[in-house]
Short mmCIF file of C-alpha atoms in Angstrom, two decimals:
data_model
loop_
_atom_site.label_atom_id
_atom_site.label_comp_id
_atom_site.label_asym_id
_atom_site.label_seq_id
_atom_site.Cartn_x
_atom_site.Cartn_y
_atom_site.Cartn_z
CA MET F 1 -19.97 13.71 -10.05
CA ARG F 2 -21.34 10.35 -9.05
CA VAL F 3 -18.34 8.12 -8.34
CA THR F 4 -18.34 4.37 -7.67
CA ILE F 5 -15.18 2.83 -6.22
CA LEU F 6 -14.68 -0.92 -6.66
CA THR F 7 -12.20 -2.38 -4.20
CA GLN F 8 -11.62 -5.60 -2.36
CA TYR F 9 -10.21 -3.75 0.67
CA TYR F 10 -11.88 -1.04 2.75
CA PRO F 11 -12.12 0.02 6.42
CA PRO F 12 -12.71 -1.23 9.07
CA GLU F 13 -9.82 -3.27 7.66
CA ILE F 14 -6.43 -1.70 8.35
CA GLY F 15 -3.71 -1.29 5.77
CA ALA F 16 -2.38 1.06 3.12
CA PRO F 17 -5.00 0.45 0.37
CA GLN F 18 -7.82 0.79 2.87
CA ALA F 19 -6.52 4.09 4.23
CA ARG F 20 -5.70 5.48 0.79
CA LEU F 21 -9.09 4.72 -0.75
CA SER F 22 -11.17 5.77 2.25
CA GLU F 23 -9.31 9.09 2.48
CA PHE F 24 -9.83 9.64 -1.25
CA ALA F 25 -13.55 8.82 -0.95
CA ALA F 26 -13.89 11.26 1.95
CA ALA F 27 -12.10 13.94 -0.10
CA LEU F 28 -14.59 13.45 -2.94
CA VAL F 29 -17.49 13.85 -0.51
CA ARG F 30 -15.98 17.03 0.94
CA ARG F 31 -16.00 18.52 -2.55
CA GLY F 32 -19.70 17.74 -2.95
CA HIS F 33 -19.55 14.54 -5.01
CA GLU F 34 -21.67 11.45 -4.42
CA VAL F 35 -19.57 8.35 -3.64
CA THR F 36 -20.51 4.66 -3.46
CA VAL F 37 -18.01 1.94 -2.56
CA LEU F 38 -18.58 -1.63 -3.76
CA THR F 39 -16.43 -3.93 -1.66
CA ALA F 40 -16.25 -7.19 0.28
CA MET F 41 -16.97 -8.18 3.85
CA PRO F 42 -13.86 -7.11 5.82
CA SER F 43 -11.40 -9.98 6.35
CA TYR F 44 -7.93 -8.52 5.77
CA PRO F 45 -5.27 -9.28 7.01
CA VAL F 46 -6.43 -11.93 9.51
CA GLY F 47 -8.13 -14.14 6.92
CA ARG F 48 -11.53 -14.25 8.65
CA ILE F 49 -14.62 -12.08 8.54
CA HIS F 50 -14.50 -9.29 11.10
CA PRO F 51 -16.97 -9.43 14.02
CA GLY F 52 -20.32 -7.85 13.22
CA TYR F 53 -20.09 -8.63 9.51
CA GLY F 54 -21.17 -11.57 7.37
CA GLY F 55 -23.96 -12.79 5.14
CA LEU F 56 -24.48 -12.12 1.45
CA LEU F 57 -24.99 -8.35 1.45
CA ARG F 58 -24.55 -5.43 3.84
CA ARG F 59 -25.04 -1.69 3.43
CA GLU F 60 -23.53 1.02 5.61
CA CYS F 61 -22.36 4.62 5.54
CA ARG F 62 -18.96 5.98 6.62
CA ASP F 63 -17.87 9.62 6.37
CA GLY F 64 -20.74 10.34 3.99
CA VAL F 65 -19.71 7.44 1.74
CA ARG F 66 -22.30 4.79 0.86
CA ILE F 67 -20.79 1.30 1.18
CA ILE F 68 -22.22 -1.94 -0.23
CA ARG F 69 -20.47 -5.13 0.89
CA THR F 70 -20.75 -8.62 -0.59
CA LEU F 71 -19.75 -12.16 0.32
CA ILE F 72 -16.08 -13.14 0.19
CA PHE F 73 -14.09 -16.32 0.85
CA PRO F 74 -11.65 -15.22 3.57
CA THR F 75 -8.15 -16.70 3.62
CA GLN F 76 -4.60 -15.88 4.67
CA ARG F 77 -3.08 -18.47 2.36
CA ALA F 78 -0.30 -16.99 0.25
CA ASP F 79 -0.33 -19.69 -2.45
CA LEU F 80 -1.96 -19.15 -5.85
CA LEU F 81 -5.03 -21.35 -5.30
CA GLY F 82 -5.76 -19.78 -1.94
CA ARG F 83 -5.48 -16.31 -3.43
CA LEU F 84 -7.74 -17.18 -6.36
CA ALA F 85 -10.39 -18.68 -4.08
CA ASN F 86 -10.37 -15.38 -2.23
CA TYR F 87 -10.24 -13.19 -5.33
CA PHE F 88 -12.76 -14.83 -7.64
CA VAL F 89 -15.61 -14.21 -5.18
CA GLU F 90 -14.76 -10.53 -5.03
CA SER F 91 -11.54 -9.82 -6.95
CA PRO F 92 -7.96 -8.45 -6.93
CA PRO F 93 -6.95 -5.47 -9.09
CA LEU F 94 -7.04 -7.40 -12.37
CA PHE F 95 -10.23 -9.39 -11.82
CA LEU F 96 -11.78 -6.24 -10.40
CA GLY F 97 -11.25 -4.70 -13.81
CA LEU F 98 -13.79 -7.11 -15.33
CA ALA F 99 -16.44 -5.89 -12.90
CA GLY F 100 -15.45 -2.32 -13.71
CA LEU F 101 -15.69 -2.93 -17.45
CA TRP F 102 -19.14 -4.47 -17.06
CA LEU F 103 -20.39 -1.56 -14.95
CA SER F 104 -18.89 0.93 -17.39
CA TRP F 105 -20.71 -0.76 -20.28
CA ARG F 106 -23.93 -1.15 -18.29
CA THR F 107 -24.15 2.44 -17.03
CA GLY F 108 -22.26 4.41 -19.66
CA ALA F 109 -19.84 5.70 -17.01
CA ALA F 110 -16.15 6.17 -17.71
CA MET F 111 -13.88 3.63 -15.99
CA VAL F 112 -10.75 4.80 -14.19
CA PHE F 113 -8.43 1.83 -13.59
CA ASN F 114 -6.01 2.34 -10.70
CA VAL F 115 -2.75 0.35 -10.70
CA SER F 116 -0.91 0.03 -7.39
CA ASP F 117 1.23 -2.96 -8.49
CA LEU F 118 2.19 -4.19 -11.94
CA TRP F 119 0.47 -7.56 -12.09
CA PRO F 120 1.17 -10.20 -13.34
CA GLU F 121 4.82 -8.99 -13.42
CA SER F 122 5.04 -8.69 -9.62
CA ALA F 123 3.50 -12.15 -9.17
CA ILE F 124 6.28 -13.64 -11.30
CA ARG F 125 9.02 -11.88 -9.34
CA LEU F 126 7.53 -13.14 -6.08
CA GLY F 127 7.34 -16.71 -7.41
CA ILE F 128 3.53 -16.87 -7.36
CA LEU F 129 3.35 -17.35 -11.15
CA ARG F 130 5.75 -19.00 -13.58
CA PRO F 131 6.76 -17.08 -16.72
CA GLY F 132 4.81 -18.33 -19.70
CA SER F 133 2.34 -20.31 -17.58
CA LEU F 134 -1.38 -20.28 -18.27
CA GLY F 135 -1.91 -17.96 -15.29
CA HIS F 136 0.77 -15.59 -16.58
CA ARG F 137 -0.68 -15.49 -20.10
CA PHE F 138 -4.21 -14.96 -18.82
CA GLY F 139 -3.07 -12.23 -16.44
CA ALA F 140 -1.22 -10.42 -19.24
CA TRP F 141 -4.28 -10.62 -21.48
CA LEU F 142 -6.54 -9.31 -18.73
CA GLU F 143 -4.09 -6.54 -17.88
CA GLY F 144 -4.06 -5.35 -21.49
CA LEU F 145 -7.85 -5.53 -21.76
CA CYS F 146 -8.31 -3.32 -18.69
CA TYR F 147 -5.73 -0.76 -19.84
CA ARG F 148 -7.13 -0.51 -23.37
CA GLN F 149 -10.77 -0.21 -22.30
CA ALA F 150 -10.31 2.23 -19.42
CA ALA F 151 -10.97 5.91 -20.02
CA LEU F 152 -8.08 6.65 -17.67
CA VAL F 153 -5.35 4.51 -16.09
CA THR F 154 -3.84 5.84 -12.87
CA GLY F 155 -0.55 4.61 -11.47
CA GLN F 156 0.69 5.14 -7.94
CA THR F 157 4.34 5.54 -8.89
CA GLN F 158 6.12 7.17 -11.77
CA ALA F 159 7.61 3.81 -12.71
CA ILE F 160 4.14 2.24 -13.04
CA VAL F 161 2.91 5.10 -15.24
CA ALA F 162 6.02 4.95 -17.43
CA ASP F 163 5.73 1.17 -17.83
CA ILE F 164 2.06 1.33 -18.87
CA ALA F 165 2.61 4.28 -21.21
CA ALA F 166 5.49 2.47 -22.94
CA ARG F 167 3.54 -0.76 -23.47
CA PHE F 168 0.13 0.82 -24.16
CA PRO F 169 0.86 4.20 -25.81
CA ARG F 170 -2.82 4.92 -26.50
CA CYS F 171 -3.70 4.81 -22.80
CA ARG F 172 -4.45 8.08 -21.08
CA THR F 173 -2.43 7.89 -17.85
CA TYR F 174 -2.16 9.90 -14.63
CA HIS F 175 0.36 9.69 -11.80
CA PHE F 176 -1.91 9.36 -8.74
CA SER F 177 0.88 9.15 -6.21
CA ASN F 178 0.88 7.52 -2.85
CA GLY F 179 1.21 10.00 -0.04
CA VAL F 180 0.61 10.58 3.64
CA ASN F 181 -1.62 12.62 5.90
CA THR F 182 1.10 14.90 7.25
CA ARG F 183 -1.14 16.13 10.06
CA ALA F 184 -1.88 12.63 11.35
CA PHE F 185 1.69 11.36 10.83
CA HIS F 186 3.82 13.95 12.58
CA PRO F 187 6.89 13.91 14.88
CA GLU F 188 4.83 15.48 17.66
CA ARG F 189 2.54 12.42 17.77
CA ARG F 190 5.25 10.63 19.76
CA THR F 191 4.01 9.81 23.28
CA ALA F 192 5.38 8.00 26.31
CA ALA F 193 2.50 5.52 26.06
CA ALA F 194 3.34 4.69 22.44
CA ARG F 195 6.99 4.30 23.33
CA GLY F 196 6.04 1.93 26.13
CA SER F 197 3.98 -0.13 23.70
CA LEU F 198 7.06 -0.66 21.54
CA VAL F 199 9.59 -1.45 24.27
CA ALA F 200 9.55 -1.74 28.05
CA ASN F 201 12.09 0.38 29.92
CA GLY F 202 13.06 1.89 26.60
CA ALA F 203 14.83 5.06 27.72
CA ASN F 204 18.20 3.78 26.48
CA ALA F 205 16.91 1.49 23.73
CA CYS F 206 17.05 2.20 20.02
CA VAL F 207 13.86 0.84 18.44
CA ALA F 208 13.78 -0.17 14.77
CA LEU F 209 10.14 -0.60 13.76
CA TYR F 210 8.47 -2.43 10.91
CA ALA F 211 4.74 -1.69 10.74
CA GLY F 212 2.65 -3.34 8.04
CA LEU F 213 1.68 -6.54 6.30
CA HIS F 214 3.66 -9.68 7.10
CA GLY F 215 3.46 -11.19 3.63
CA LEU F 216 5.49 -12.50 0.71
CA ALA F 217 6.49 -9.18 -0.81
CA GLN F 218 7.97 -7.73 2.39
CA GLY F 219 10.76 -10.27 2.85
CA LEU F 220 10.77 -10.00 6.64
CA ASP F 221 13.07 -13.04 6.92
CA GLN F 222 15.94 -10.67 6.13
CA VAL F 223 14.93 -8.53 9.12
CA LEU F 224 15.13 -11.58 11.40
CA ASP F 225 18.51 -12.45 9.91
CA ALA F 226 19.71 -8.95 10.76
CA ALA F 227 18.35 -9.30 14.30
CA ASP F 228 20.29 -12.55 14.65
CA ALA F 229 23.52 -10.85 13.57
CA LEU F 230 22.85 -7.95 15.96
CA ARG F 231 21.71 -9.97 18.96
CA ALA F 232 24.74 -8.78 20.97
CA HIS F 233 24.02 -5.11 20.26
CA PRO F 234 23.52 -3.45 23.65
CA THR F 235 20.58 -1.16 22.79
CA LEU F 236 19.01 -2.08 19.43
CA ARG F 237 15.54 -3.65 19.57
CA LEU F 238 13.48 -4.68 16.53
CA VAL F 239 9.68 -4.49 16.65
CA LEU F 240 7.39 -6.00 13.98
CA LEU F 241 3.84 -4.65 14.11
CA GLY F 242 1.04 -6.14 12.02
CA ASP F 243 -0.34 -9.39 10.66
CA GLY F 244 -0.42 -11.42 7.48
CA PRO F 245 0.12 -14.84 5.93
CA ALA F 246 3.80 -15.04 6.92
CA LYS F 247 3.46 -13.92 10.53
CA ASP F 248 3.03 -17.30 12.24
CA ARG F 249 6.10 -18.63 10.45
CA LEU F 250 8.13 -15.55 11.40
CA VAL F 251 7.11 -15.76 15.05
CA GLU F 252 8.07 -19.42 15.18
CA GLN F 253 11.36 -18.73 13.44
CA ALA F 254 12.23 -16.01 15.96
CA ARG F 255 11.33 -18.37 18.82
CA GLN F 256 13.50 -21.19 17.50
CA ARG F 257 16.43 -18.83 16.98
CA ARG F 258 15.90 -17.32 20.45
CA LEU F 259 15.90 -13.76 19.15
CA GLY F 260 15.38 -11.87 22.37
CA ASN F 261 15.89 -8.56 20.57
CA VAL F 262 12.77 -9.06 18.42
CA ARG F 263 9.20 -8.30 19.50
CA PHE F 264 6.00 -8.98 17.56
CA LEU F 265 2.94 -6.80 18.11
CA GLU F 266 -0.61 -7.35 16.91
CA PRO F 267 -2.05 -4.90 14.35
CA ARG F 268 -3.53 -1.69 15.74
CA PRO F 269 -6.41 0.51 14.56
CA ARG F 270 -5.33 3.08 11.99
CA ASP F 271 -5.53 6.01 14.41
CA GLN F 272 -3.07 4.31 16.78
CA VAL F 273 -0.36 3.84 14.16
CA PRO F 274 1.04 7.41 13.87
CA PRO F 275 2.09 7.64 17.55
CA LEU F 276 3.82 4.26 17.27
CA VAL F 277 5.75 5.27 14.16
CA ALA F 278 6.71 8.57 15.76
CA ALA F 279 7.82 6.74 18.91
CA ALA F 280 10.32 4.58 17.01
CA ASP F 281 13.92 5.62 16.41
CA ILE F 282 14.29 3.92 13.01
CA VAL F 283 11.68 2.65 10.55
CA ILE F 284 12.44 -0.36 8.33
CA VAL F 285 10.75 -0.49 4.90
CA PRO F 286 11.75 -3.82 3.30
CA LEU F 287 10.89 -5.56 0.04
CA ALA F 288 11.82 -9.17 -0.70
CA THR F 289 13.00 -8.37 -4.22
CA HIS F 290 12.88 -5.59 -6.77
CA LEU F 291 9.22 -5.10 -7.72
CA PRO F 292 9.01 -2.59 -10.59
CA GLY F 293 6.77 0.30 -9.60
CA ALA F 294 6.34 -0.70 -5.95
CA THR F 295 6.77 2.08 -3.39
CA PRO F 296 5.33 1.12 0.03
CA SER F 297 3.17 3.83 1.61
CA LYS F 298 4.87 3.16 4.96
CA LEU F 299 7.90 4.97 3.52
CA TYR F 300 5.94 8.24 3.37
CA GLU F 301 4.51 7.66 6.84
CA ALA F 302 7.98 7.24 8.34
CA MET F 303 9.21 10.38 6.57
CA ALA F 304 6.21 12.39 7.77
CA CYS F 305 6.93 11.30 11.35
CA GLY F 306 10.51 12.49 11.01
CA ARG F 307 11.94 9.00 11.41
CA PRO F 308 15.07 7.91 9.50
CA VAL F 309 14.33 5.03 7.13
CA VAL F 310 16.22 1.88 6.30
CA VAL F 311 14.67 1.01 2.94
CA VAL F 312 15.47 -2.43 1.52
CA ALA F 313 14.55 -1.84 -2.10
CA GLU F 314 15.63 -0.72 -5.53
CA GLY F 315 13.93 1.58 -8.01
CA GLU F 316 11.65 4.42 -6.95
CA PRO F 317 11.62 3.97 -3.15
CA ALA F 318 15.41 3.84 -3.12
CA ALA F 319 15.55 6.94 -5.32
CA ILE F 320 13.22 8.87 -2.98
CA VAL F 321 15.34 8.08 0.07
CA ARG F 322 18.59 8.93 -1.70
CA GLU F 323 17.29 12.15 -3.30
CA HIS F 324 15.95 13.55 -0.03
CA ARG F 325 18.61 12.02 2.27
CA ALA F 326 15.87 10.51 4.40
CA GLY F 327 17.66 7.31 5.39
CA ILE F 328 19.90 4.49 4.21
CA VAL F 329 19.25 2.31 1.14
CA VAL F 330 20.00 -1.42 1.12
CA ARG F 331 19.58 -3.77 -1.84
CA PRO F 332 17.13 -6.64 -1.29
CA GLY F 333 19.04 -9.71 -0.16
CA ASP F 334 22.04 -7.72 1.08
CA GLY F 335 22.10 -9.06 4.64
CA PRO F 336 25.40 -7.45 5.67
CA GLY F 337 24.22 -4.14 4.24
CA LEU F 338 21.05 -4.26 6.34
CA VAL F 339 23.08 -5.07 9.46
CA ASP F 340 25.47 -2.19 8.76
CA ALA F 341 22.60 0.25 8.19
CA LEU F 342 20.91 -0.65 11.47
CA ARG F 343 24.20 -0.55 13.35
CA THR F 344 25.12 2.84 11.88
CA LEU F 345 21.80 4.51 12.69
CA SER F 346 21.45 2.95 16.12
CA GLY F 347 24.84 4.36 17.10
CA ASP F 348 24.39 7.91 15.79
CA ALA F 349 21.51 9.94 17.26
CA ALA F 350 22.59 13.09 15.41
CA LEU F 351 22.45 11.29 12.06
CA ARG F 352 19.00 9.92 12.91
CA GLN F 353 17.81 13.45 13.68
CA GLU F 354 19.24 14.87 10.45
CA LEU F 355 17.82 12.17 8.16
CA GLY F 356 14.45 12.26 9.91
CA ALA F 357 14.18 16.04 9.51
CA ASN F 358 15.01 15.70 5.81
CA GLY F 359 12.23 13.15 5.40
CA ARG F 360 9.67 15.32 7.19
CA HIS F 361 10.51 18.29 4.95
CA ALA F 362 10.10 16.18 1.78
CA ALA F 363 6.80 14.70 3.00
CA GLU F 364 5.34 18.14 3.65
CA ARG F 365 6.54 19.52 0.34
CA LEU F 366 5.87 16.64 -2.05
CA PHE F 367 3.81 13.83 -0.55
CA ASP F 368 0.93 15.43 1.36
CA LYS F 369 -2.07 13.17 0.71
CA ARG F 370 -4.71 15.89 0.92
CA GLU F 371 -3.03 17.92 -1.82
CA ILE F 372 -2.50 14.81 -3.97
CA ASP F 373 -6.18 13.83 -3.63
CA ASN F 374 -7.43 17.35 -4.37
CA ASP F 375 -5.25 17.64 -7.47
CA PHE F 376 -6.61 14.35 -8.79
CA ILE F 377 -10.22 15.29 -8.04
CA GLU F 378 -9.76 18.56 -9.91
CA TYR F 379 -8.37 16.56 -12.84
CA LEU F 380 -11.42 14.28 -12.79
CA GLU F 381 -13.72 17.29 -12.60
CA ARG F 382 -12.10 18.76 -15.70
CA LEU F 383 -12.51 15.44 -17.53
CA ASP F 384 -16.14 15.25 -16.41
CA ARG F 385 -16.90 18.74 -17.72
CA SER F 386 -15.37 17.88 -21.10
CA ALA F 387 -16.90 14.37 -21.34
CA PRO F 388 -19.55 13.53 -23.96
CA ALA F 389 -23.10 12.63 -23.03
CA VAL F 390 -23.85 9.62 -20.85
CA GLY F 391 -23.72 6.44 -22.88
CA ASP F 392 -20.70 7.54 -24.91
CA VAL F 393 -17.75 6.72 -22.69
CA PRO F 394 -14.70 8.91 -23.43
CA ARG F 395 -11.84 6.97 -24.96
CA PRO F 396 -8.14 7.43 -24.16
CA VAL F 397 -6.35 10.11 -26.15
CA PRO F 398 -2.55 9.81 -26.29
CA SER F 399 -1.95 13.56 -26.35
CA GLU F 400 -3.81 14.01 -23.06
CA ARG F 401 -1.47 11.83 -21.05
CA THR F 402 -0.45 13.49 -17.78
#
């Protein structure tokens, strides 16, 4: 097959979408397919073009994948206008669908539309859009257009797939789950150097790590509130690793509150993250509010590293943790619950070991990224073999929903 991936985010940027898409592209190449990525100049999450990039157009090759990059307006602003200025030059998932539809029409190729978050619904829950506003109505129209015109709609959680199938029953859907490289994220990746990066003189410390984007959806204010309530705890230390539009505010807030038990670390290259996760004692996976369909990939990474999770969420991520006994679930906004969860795990090494082992077992059995990618590629290969001639794009068939 000849596959073109349209995405705003791609390495050398760090983050979950970048890792997921680049690993999938590499898996396609390993199976003998030709892959081109159309993307933007790297600017995430720092809000400025990475060194060595710039201009109107750039071509490169990574892992056998041909990459074509275009101009983007870089920004870290979390408000709607700042986001749109960034997205309209390249695009977010919904605007990206317009480019995909045009390319599908222009080339006769089938379009596969991947949904990692249910927009504009998530934007409303985060307060970025108002219900019934012009932006909401336009987003809903664009969402429906992309779903109806795509040959296949993939969703990264079961909740996303179920939501789309219920609202657009003629869509052909596929659950293309998030997952984790269980060889890269592994308990044995823990090293003394990684532990030292998290906390100095940490032999007796219990480190609770958050590693990821510091943005609106993560609700990291509740983590600082928990740190404030636990400031007298003799061993617990909280470490926040990463960057994003909310980081400067969080750092200043921690300084003003004199939270000596909180440490902020700059983002690290992707290959340095697994040892840091494995070197933690607890991993925090928070969401600011219930976002239907959202399951952060950092949950799978923590499980693969055998770390017990404190997940601040409802819906699918909470269900995963409960079903596999991989950690403790806290409802978003439940400050006392988060404090209790951190206090309980920090004081019980045996419980941490048990929950972490449960998570590792589930990650190996159900969420291995290589198996998930290969299953999806085989599905695409079957669709390709049964597709009509070029120029006649296959349409969704309800009975073929997976």
